[in-house]
Coordinates of C-alpha atoms in Angstrom, one line a residue:
M1 CA -12.5 -116.9 -14.9
N2 CA -13.0 -120.9 -15.7
K3 CA -12.7 -123.2 -13.5
A4 CA -10.8 -126.3 -13.6
N5 CA -12.5 -128.9 -16.5
P6 CA -10.8 -132.7 -15.8
L7 CA -11.0 -133.3 -19.3
R8 CA -9.8 -129.8 -21.0
S9 CA -6.4 -131.6 -19.6
V10 CA -7.0 -134.8 -21.5
A11 CA -5.5 -134.8 -24.8
L12 CA -8.7 -136.0 -25.5
P13 CA -30.6 -149.9 -23.2
L14 CA -32.3 -149.2 -22.4
N15 CA -34.5 -150.5 -19.2
P16 CA -34.2 -149.2 -15.9
E17 CA -36.6 -148.4 -13.1
A18 CA -39.8 -147.1 -15.3
M19 CA -41.2 -143.3 -14.1
S20 CA -42.2 -143.2 -10.6
D21 CA -45.8 -142.7 -10.8
K22 CA -46.9 -145.1 -14.1
R23 CA -50.1 -144.1 -13.4
S24 CA -49.9 -140.2 -13.7
F25 CA -47.6 -141.1 -17.1
A26 CA -50.4 -143.5 -18.1
A27 CA -53.6 -140.5 -18.0
F28 CA -51.5 -138.3 -18.4
T29 CA -50.3 -139.1 -22.7
G30 CA -54.3 -141.0 -22.1
T31 CA -55.7 -137.2 -21.7
M32 CA -53.3 -135.9 -24.7
R33 CA -54.6 -138.7 -27.0
M34 CA -58.2 -138.1 -26.3
L35 CA -56.8 -134.0 -26.1
L36 CA -54.6 -134.0 -29.7
P37 CA -57.1 -134.9 -32.5
A38 CA -59.5 -131.5 -31.6
L39 CA -56.9 -129.3 -31.3
L40 CA -55.4 -130.2 -34.6
A41 CA -58.2 -130.0 -36.2
R42 CA -58.7 -126.2 -35.0
R43 CA -54.8 -126.1 -35.7
A44 CA -55.9 -126.5 -39.0
R45 CA -58.9 -124.3 -40.2
Q46 CA -56.2 -121.9 -38.1
G47 CA -53.8 -122.8 -40.9
K48 CA -51.1 -123.6 -38.1
M49 CA -50.8 -126.8 -38.2
V50 CA -46.6 -126.4 -38.4
V51 CA -47.1 -124.6 -35.4
L52 CA -48.9 -127.0 -32.4
I53 CA -45.8 -129.0 -32.3
G54 CA -44.1 -125.7 -30.8
A55 CA -47.0 -125.2 -29.0
L56 CA -47.4 -129.1 -27.4
T57 CA -44.1 -129.6 -26.9
L58 CA -44.8 -132.1 -24.8
A59 CA -47.6 -133.9 -25.8
G60 CA -46.2 -134.3 -29.2
V61 CA -43.3 -136.3 -27.7
M62 CA -45.8 -138.1 -25.0
V63 CA -48.6 -138.7 -28.3
F64 CA -46.6 -139.2 -31.0
G65 CA -44.0 -141.2 -30.4
T66 CA -45.9 -144.2 -29.1
S67 CA -49.3 -143.7 -31.3
A68 CA -48.9 -142.3 -34.2
Y69 CA -45.3 -143.6 -34.9
A70 CA -46.8 -147.1 -34.5
A71 CA -50.2 -146.7 -36.0
S72 CA -47.8 -146.4 -39.4
G73 CA -45.9 -149.3 -38.4
I74 CA -42.7 -148.4 -36.8
A75 CA -41.5 -150.4 -33.5
V76 CA -39.8 -147.5 -31.5
P77 CA -37.7 -149.4 -28.5
E78 CA -38.4 -148.4 -25.1
N79 CA -37.1 -145.4 -23.4
F80 CA -37.3 -144.1 -26.9
V81 CA -38.9 -141.0 -27.7
L82 CA -39.9 -139.5 -30.4
L83 CA -38.7 -135.7 -30.6
P84 CA -40.0 -132.9 -33.1
G85 CA -37.5 -131.5 -35.9
G86 CA -37.3 -127.8 -35.5
E87 CA -35.6 -124.4 -36.5
F88 CA -33.6 -123.6 -33.1
T89 CA -30.8 -121.4 -32.2
M90 CA -27.4 -123.2 -31.7
G91 CA -25.1 -122.1 -29.3
S92 CA -25.1 -119.1 -26.4
P93 CA -25.2 -115.5 -27.0
L94 CA -22.2 -113.3 -26.0
G95 CA -23.9 -112.2 -22.8
E96 CA -24.3 -115.4 -21.2
V97 CA -22.7 -115.6 -18.1
N98 CA -19.3 -118.0 -18.3
R99 CA -19.6 -117.8 -21.6
Q100 CA -16.9 -120.1 -24.1
T101 CA -16.1 -118.7 -27.7
N102 CA -16.6 -122.1 -28.9
E103 CA -20.1 -121.3 -28.4
T104 CA -21.0 -118.7 -31.6
Q105 CA -24.4 -118.0 -32.3
H106 CA -26.5 -119.9 -35.3
Q107 CA -29.5 -120.7 -37.3
V108 CA -29.8 -124.8 -37.1
R109 CA -32.7 -127.0 -38.4
V110 CA -32.8 -130.7 -37.4
S111 CA -34.8 -134.0 -38.6
D112 CA -37.5 -135.7 -37.1
F113 CA -35.4 -138.4 -34.2
Y114 CA -35.8 -140.5 -31.5
I115 CA -33.2 -140.1 -28.3
S116 CA -33.4 -141.8 -25.5
R117 CA -34.6 -141.1 -21.5
Y118 CA -32.2 -142.1 -19.9
A119 CA -27.9 -142.6 -20.7
V120 CA -26.9 -146.1 -21.3
T121 CA -26.2 -148.1 -17.9
S122 CA -23.2 -150.5 -16.1
A123 CA -26.0 -153.2 -16.8
E124 CA -27.2 -152.8 -20.6
F125 CA -22.9 -152.7 -21.6
R126 CA -22.2 -155.9 -18.8
K127 CA -24.9 -157.2 -21.6
F128 CA -22.6 -156.4 -24.9
V129 CA -20.0 -157.4 -22.5
K130 CA -20.8 -160.7 -22.2
A131 CA -22.3 -161.5 -24.9
T132 CA -19.3 -159.9 -27.4
G133 CA -16.1 -160.7 -25.1
Y134 CA -16.3 -156.8 -25.9
L135 CA -12.8 -155.7 -24.5
T136 CA -12.8 -151.6 -24.1
D137 CA -10.1 -149.4 -24.3
A138 CA -8.5 -148.8 -21.0
E139 CA -8.7 -152.9 -20.8
K140 CA -7.0 -153.7 -23.6
A141 CA -5.2 -151.3 -21.7
N142 CA -4.3 -152.1 -18.5
D143 CA -5.5 -149.6 -17.0
Q144 CA -6.6 -150.3 -13.5
K145 CA -9.7 -148.7 -14.3
H146 CA -11.9 -149.7 -16.3
W147 CA -15.8 -149.7 -17.6
R148 CA -16.6 -152.5 -14.0
H149 CA -15.5 -149.5 -11.6
A150 CA -17.2 -147.1 -9.9
V151 CA -15.9 -143.0 -9.9
S152 CA -13.9 -144.4 -6.1
G153 CA -12.2 -147.1 -8.9
T154 CA -13.2 -149.3 -6.5
L155 CA -15.2 -152.0 -8.6
R156 CA -18.9 -150.9 -9.7
P157 CA -21.8 -152.7 -6.9
K158 CA -24.2 -153.7 -8.1
S159 CA -27.1 -151.5 -6.1
E160 CA -25.4 -148.9 -9.1
D161 CA -26.5 -151.1 -12.0
N162 CA -28.9 -148.5 -13.3
H163 CA -26.3 -145.3 -13.3
P164 CA -23.9 -144.9 -16.0
V165 CA -21.4 -147.2 -17.6
V166 CA -18.4 -144.3 -17.2
F167 CA -14.0 -145.2 -18.0
V168 CA -15.8 -146.0 -21.9
S169 CA -14.0 -143.9 -24.8
W170 CA -16.0 -143.1 -28.3
N171 CA -14.8 -145.6 -30.2
D172 CA -16.4 -148.3 -26.9
A173 CA -19.8 -146.3 -27.2
V174 CA -19.8 -146.8 -30.9
A175 CA -18.8 -150.9 -30.5
Y176 CA -21.4 -150.7 -28.7
C177 CA -24.2 -149.1 -31.1
N178 CA -22.9 -151.7 -33.4
W179 CA -23.0 -154.2 -31.1
I180 CA -27.1 -153.2 -30.6
S181 CA -28.2 -152.7 -33.6
Q182 CA -26.5 -156.7 -34.2
H183 CA -28.4 -157.3 -31.5
T184 CA -32.2 -156.3 -32.0
G185 CA -32.2 -156.1 -36.1
R186 CA -32.3 -152.4 -35.1
K187 CA -30.2 -149.2 -36.2
F188 CA -28.9 -147.5 -33.3
R189 CA -25.9 -144.7 -33.3
L190 CA -24.7 -141.5 -31.1
P191 CA -26.0 -138.7 -32.0
T192 CA -24.9 -135.1 -32.9
E193 CA -24.4 -132.2 -31.1
A194 CA -26.0 -130.5 -33.3
E195 CA -29.2 -133.0 -31.9
R196 CA -28.0 -133.6 -28.3
E197 CA -27.9 -129.3 -27.5
Y198 CA -32.1 -129.3 -29.2
A199 CA -32.5 -132.6 -27.0
C200 CA -30.6 -130.9 -24.1
R201 CA -32.6 -127.6 -25.0
A202 CA -36.1 -129.0 -25.2
G203 CA -37.5 -125.6 -26.2
T204 CA -35.8 -122.9 -24.4
A205 CA -33.4 -120.8 -25.4
T206 CA -32.5 -119.8 -21.5
P207 CA -28.8 -121.5 -20.4
Y208 CA -29.9 -124.0 -19.0
N209 CA -33.3 -126.4 -20.0
T210 CA -34.7 -125.3 -15.8
G211 CA -33.9 -121.9 -17.2
Q212 CA -31.0 -118.9 -16.1
S213 CA -30.2 -121.6 -12.8
L214 CA -29.2 -125.0 -12.5
T215 CA -28.8 -126.4 -8.2
T216 CA -27.6 -129.6 -7.6
E217 CA -32.4 -131.0 -6.5
R218 CA -32.6 -130.8 -10.9
A219 CA -29.5 -132.5 -11.8
N220 CA -26.2 -134.0 -10.7
Y221 CA -22.6 -131.8 -11.2
N222 CA -21.0 -130.1 -7.7
G223 CA -22.8 -127.2 -6.2
Q224 CA -19.6 -126.3 -3.7
N225 CA -19.3 -122.9 -6.8
P226 CA -22.1 -121.4 -8.0
T227 CA -22.8 -118.8 -10.5
G228 CA -23.9 -115.8 -8.8
N229 CA -25.0 -115.3 -5.2
K230 CA -26.8 -118.9 -5.1
P231 CA -26.1 -121.0 -1.8
K232 CA -23.2 -123.8 -2.5
G233 CA -25.2 -127.1 -3.7
M234 CA -24.0 -130.8 -2.5
Y235 CA -21.7 -132.1 -4.5
R236 CA -22.2 -136.0 -4.0
E237 CA -19.1 -137.4 -5.8
N238 CA -20.4 -139.7 -7.6
T239 CA -22.9 -141.2 -10.8
V240 CA -26.0 -141.2 -9.6
A241 CA -29.4 -143.0 -11.5
V242 CA -29.3 -142.5 -14.8
N243 CA -33.6 -141.5 -14.1
S244 CA -32.6 -139.3 -11.2
F245 CA -34.1 -136.2 -10.4
V246 CA -37.1 -134.2 -12.9
P247 CA -36.3 -135.1 -17.2
N248 CA -37.2 -132.2 -19.0
A249 CA -39.9 -130.4 -20.7
W250 CA -39.2 -133.8 -23.0
G251 CA -38.9 -135.9 -21.2
L252 CA -34.8 -136.5 -21.5
Y253 CA -33.0 -137.4 -17.9
N254 CA -29.5 -136.3 -16.9
M255 CA -29.4 -134.0 -19.8
H256 CA -27.3 -131.6 -17.4
G257 CA -24.9 -133.4 -15.5
N258 CA -24.4 -136.9 -14.1
V259 CA -21.3 -137.4 -17.4
W260 CA -21.3 -136.1 -20.4
E261 CA -21.7 -138.2 -23.1
W262 CA -19.7 -138.7 -26.9
C263 CA -21.4 -137.4 -29.3
S264 CA -21.0 -138.4 -32.8
D265 CA -19.1 -135.3 -33.7
W266 CA -15.4 -135.1 -34.4
F267 CA -14.7 -131.3 -31.8
D268 CA -13.1 -128.5 -34.0
P269 CA -13.3 -125.0 -31.9
A270 CA -13.2 -123.0 -34.8
F271 CA -17.3 -125.4 -36.5
Y272 CA -20.2 -122.5 -36.2
E273 CA -18.3 -119.8 -36.6
Q274 CA -18.0 -122.0 -40.7
C275 CA -22.4 -123.0 -39.6
K276 CA -22.9 -119.2 -38.8
A277 CA -20.8 -118.9 -42.3
A278 CA -23.7 -120.5 -44.2
G279 CA -26.4 -119.5 -42.5
T280 CA -29.9 -121.9 -41.4
V281 CA -27.9 -125.7 -42.1
T282 CA -29.7 -128.4 -41.7
N283 CA -28.6 -131.8 -39.6
P284 CA -24.8 -130.7 -39.5
D285 CA -22.9 -133.8 -38.2
G286 CA -19.7 -131.6 -37.6
P287 CA -16.5 -131.2 -39.3
E288 CA -15.1 -134.0 -41.6
D289 CA -12.8 -134.8 -39.6
G290 CA -10.0 -134.7 -35.8
T291 CA -8.4 -134.9 -33.6
R292 CA -11.6 -135.2 -30.7
R293 CA -15.1 -135.9 -30.5
V294 CA -17.5 -134.3 -29.4
L295 CA -18.6 -134.1 -24.8
R296 CA -21.6 -133.1 -23.6
G297 CA -23.2 -131.8 -21.0
A298 CA -21.6 -132.5 -18.2
S299 CA -20.6 -134.7 -15.2
W300 CA -20.9 -135.4 -10.7
F301 CA -17.3 -133.6 -10.8
D302 CA -17.7 -130.6 -13.4
F303 CA -18.9 -126.7 -12.3
E304 CA -22.9 -125.2 -12.9
E305 CA -20.9 -123.1 -15.5
H306 CA -19.2 -126.4 -17.5
C307 CA -23.6 -127.5 -17.9
R308 CA -25.0 -125.1 -19.4
S309 CA -26.6 -126.0 -22.8
A310 CA -24.0 -124.4 -25.1
Y311 CA -20.7 -125.5 -22.9
R312 CA -19.1 -127.7 -25.1
I313 CA -15.4 -129.8 -25.4
G314 CA -13.2 -132.5 -27.2
G315 CA -12.2 -135.5 -25.7
A316 CA -9.8 -138.4 -27.5
A317 CA -11.6 -141.5 -29.4
L318 CA -9.2 -143.3 -26.5
A319 CA -9.7 -141.1 -23.9
R320 CA -11.4 -142.6 -21.3
N321 CA -12.8 -140.8 -17.2
P322 CA -14.8 -141.2 -14.8
N323 CA -17.4 -139.3 -15.1
V324 CA -18.3 -139.6 -19.1
G325 CA -20.9 -141.9 -20.3
F326 CA -22.8 -141.7 -23.3
R327 CA -27.1 -142.4 -24.3
L328 CA -27.8 -143.5 -28.1
V329 CA -30.3 -142.1 -30.8
F330 CA -32.6 -144.9 -32.6
V331 CA -32.6 -144.5 -36.2
P332 CA -36.2 -145.8 -37.6

C-alpha cells in the first residue's frame, strides 16, 4: 500500500564545510595517487584497462577528479566529483519491495560527468538573489513562504545557511544554473534523470545505495513507517546540513532523503517503456515535452520507500515546496 507523498497532489556553489577529517581524506587521496599507476600498468598487461574503472570506483572518483583532469587543463570547481561514465540498469526489478509501475528496467549508458557533492545551499542561493535581485516563482505569486523560509514557514535562521535551499521551483533552479554559469564563465546545469540515478546508485543494484534497506542514521527521511520489520527511526521534521551523514561510495551526500532534487527532464511515466524498446540508450534526456519535470531522491518528509534509487515522480515547473531543492552538474 502506497503511503502519502506530498508531491503527488501538486500539479506539479558550492562551499559547505569540508569533510570532517581533512587529514584522512588527504592521506587517502595521496595513497591512491601512488597506487594508481601500478594498478594501471598491471591492468594494461592483463588487457583490463576498462575493468579498472569499475574495480576502483571510489579511487577513480578521487584521483581522476583531482589530478588527471586538472593535468588536462580542466579547472574543476570545488566540491564537484567526476563520475566515470558507464552502462547500468536503470529502474527497479519486478521483485523490489514497494516498486512502482513507472520503474521499468532498461539499459542506459552515460558519459563522464561532474556532479556536486552537495545540494545547493540556502547561503548560495542568497548570493544569487543578492547579485541579481531575482524573484522566485513563490515571491512573484506573493506566497507567504519562499526560499528565505525554513520548512516550518518561519524565516530561516543563519544556523541553517548550510541546509539545502527549499521552496524553489524548477524555473528557479534553472535560473540559478544560468546565473552561476554567467557569473563564473563555466557551464552548470541540472542533472538528467539518468545521471541522477547513476550517481545515486554509485555502482549498486540494490534498492538503496546502502543495500536492501535504509536507516535514519544514514539519511534524513520520515522513519516512522519503516520498510519490513525494522523498528521506527527518527523523523526530524526538517532539513539537515548538506554535508550530513556518510556519503555514498562516490563521495556524494544525501542522495537519499533531505530534499527532492529537480532534474532537467520532462516526466513521463511511460518513458522507460520506450527506452526499453529502443535497447541500450545513451545519455537519455527524457521526453521531448510534457507538463511536469522529474524529481528524484525523496526528502525529510517522505518515507523510506520513496528514497529508493529508482523511485521517480514529477512536479510542475512552477511547483515550490518545503521539501524540494536541487544540485548542479558542471559541464567542462
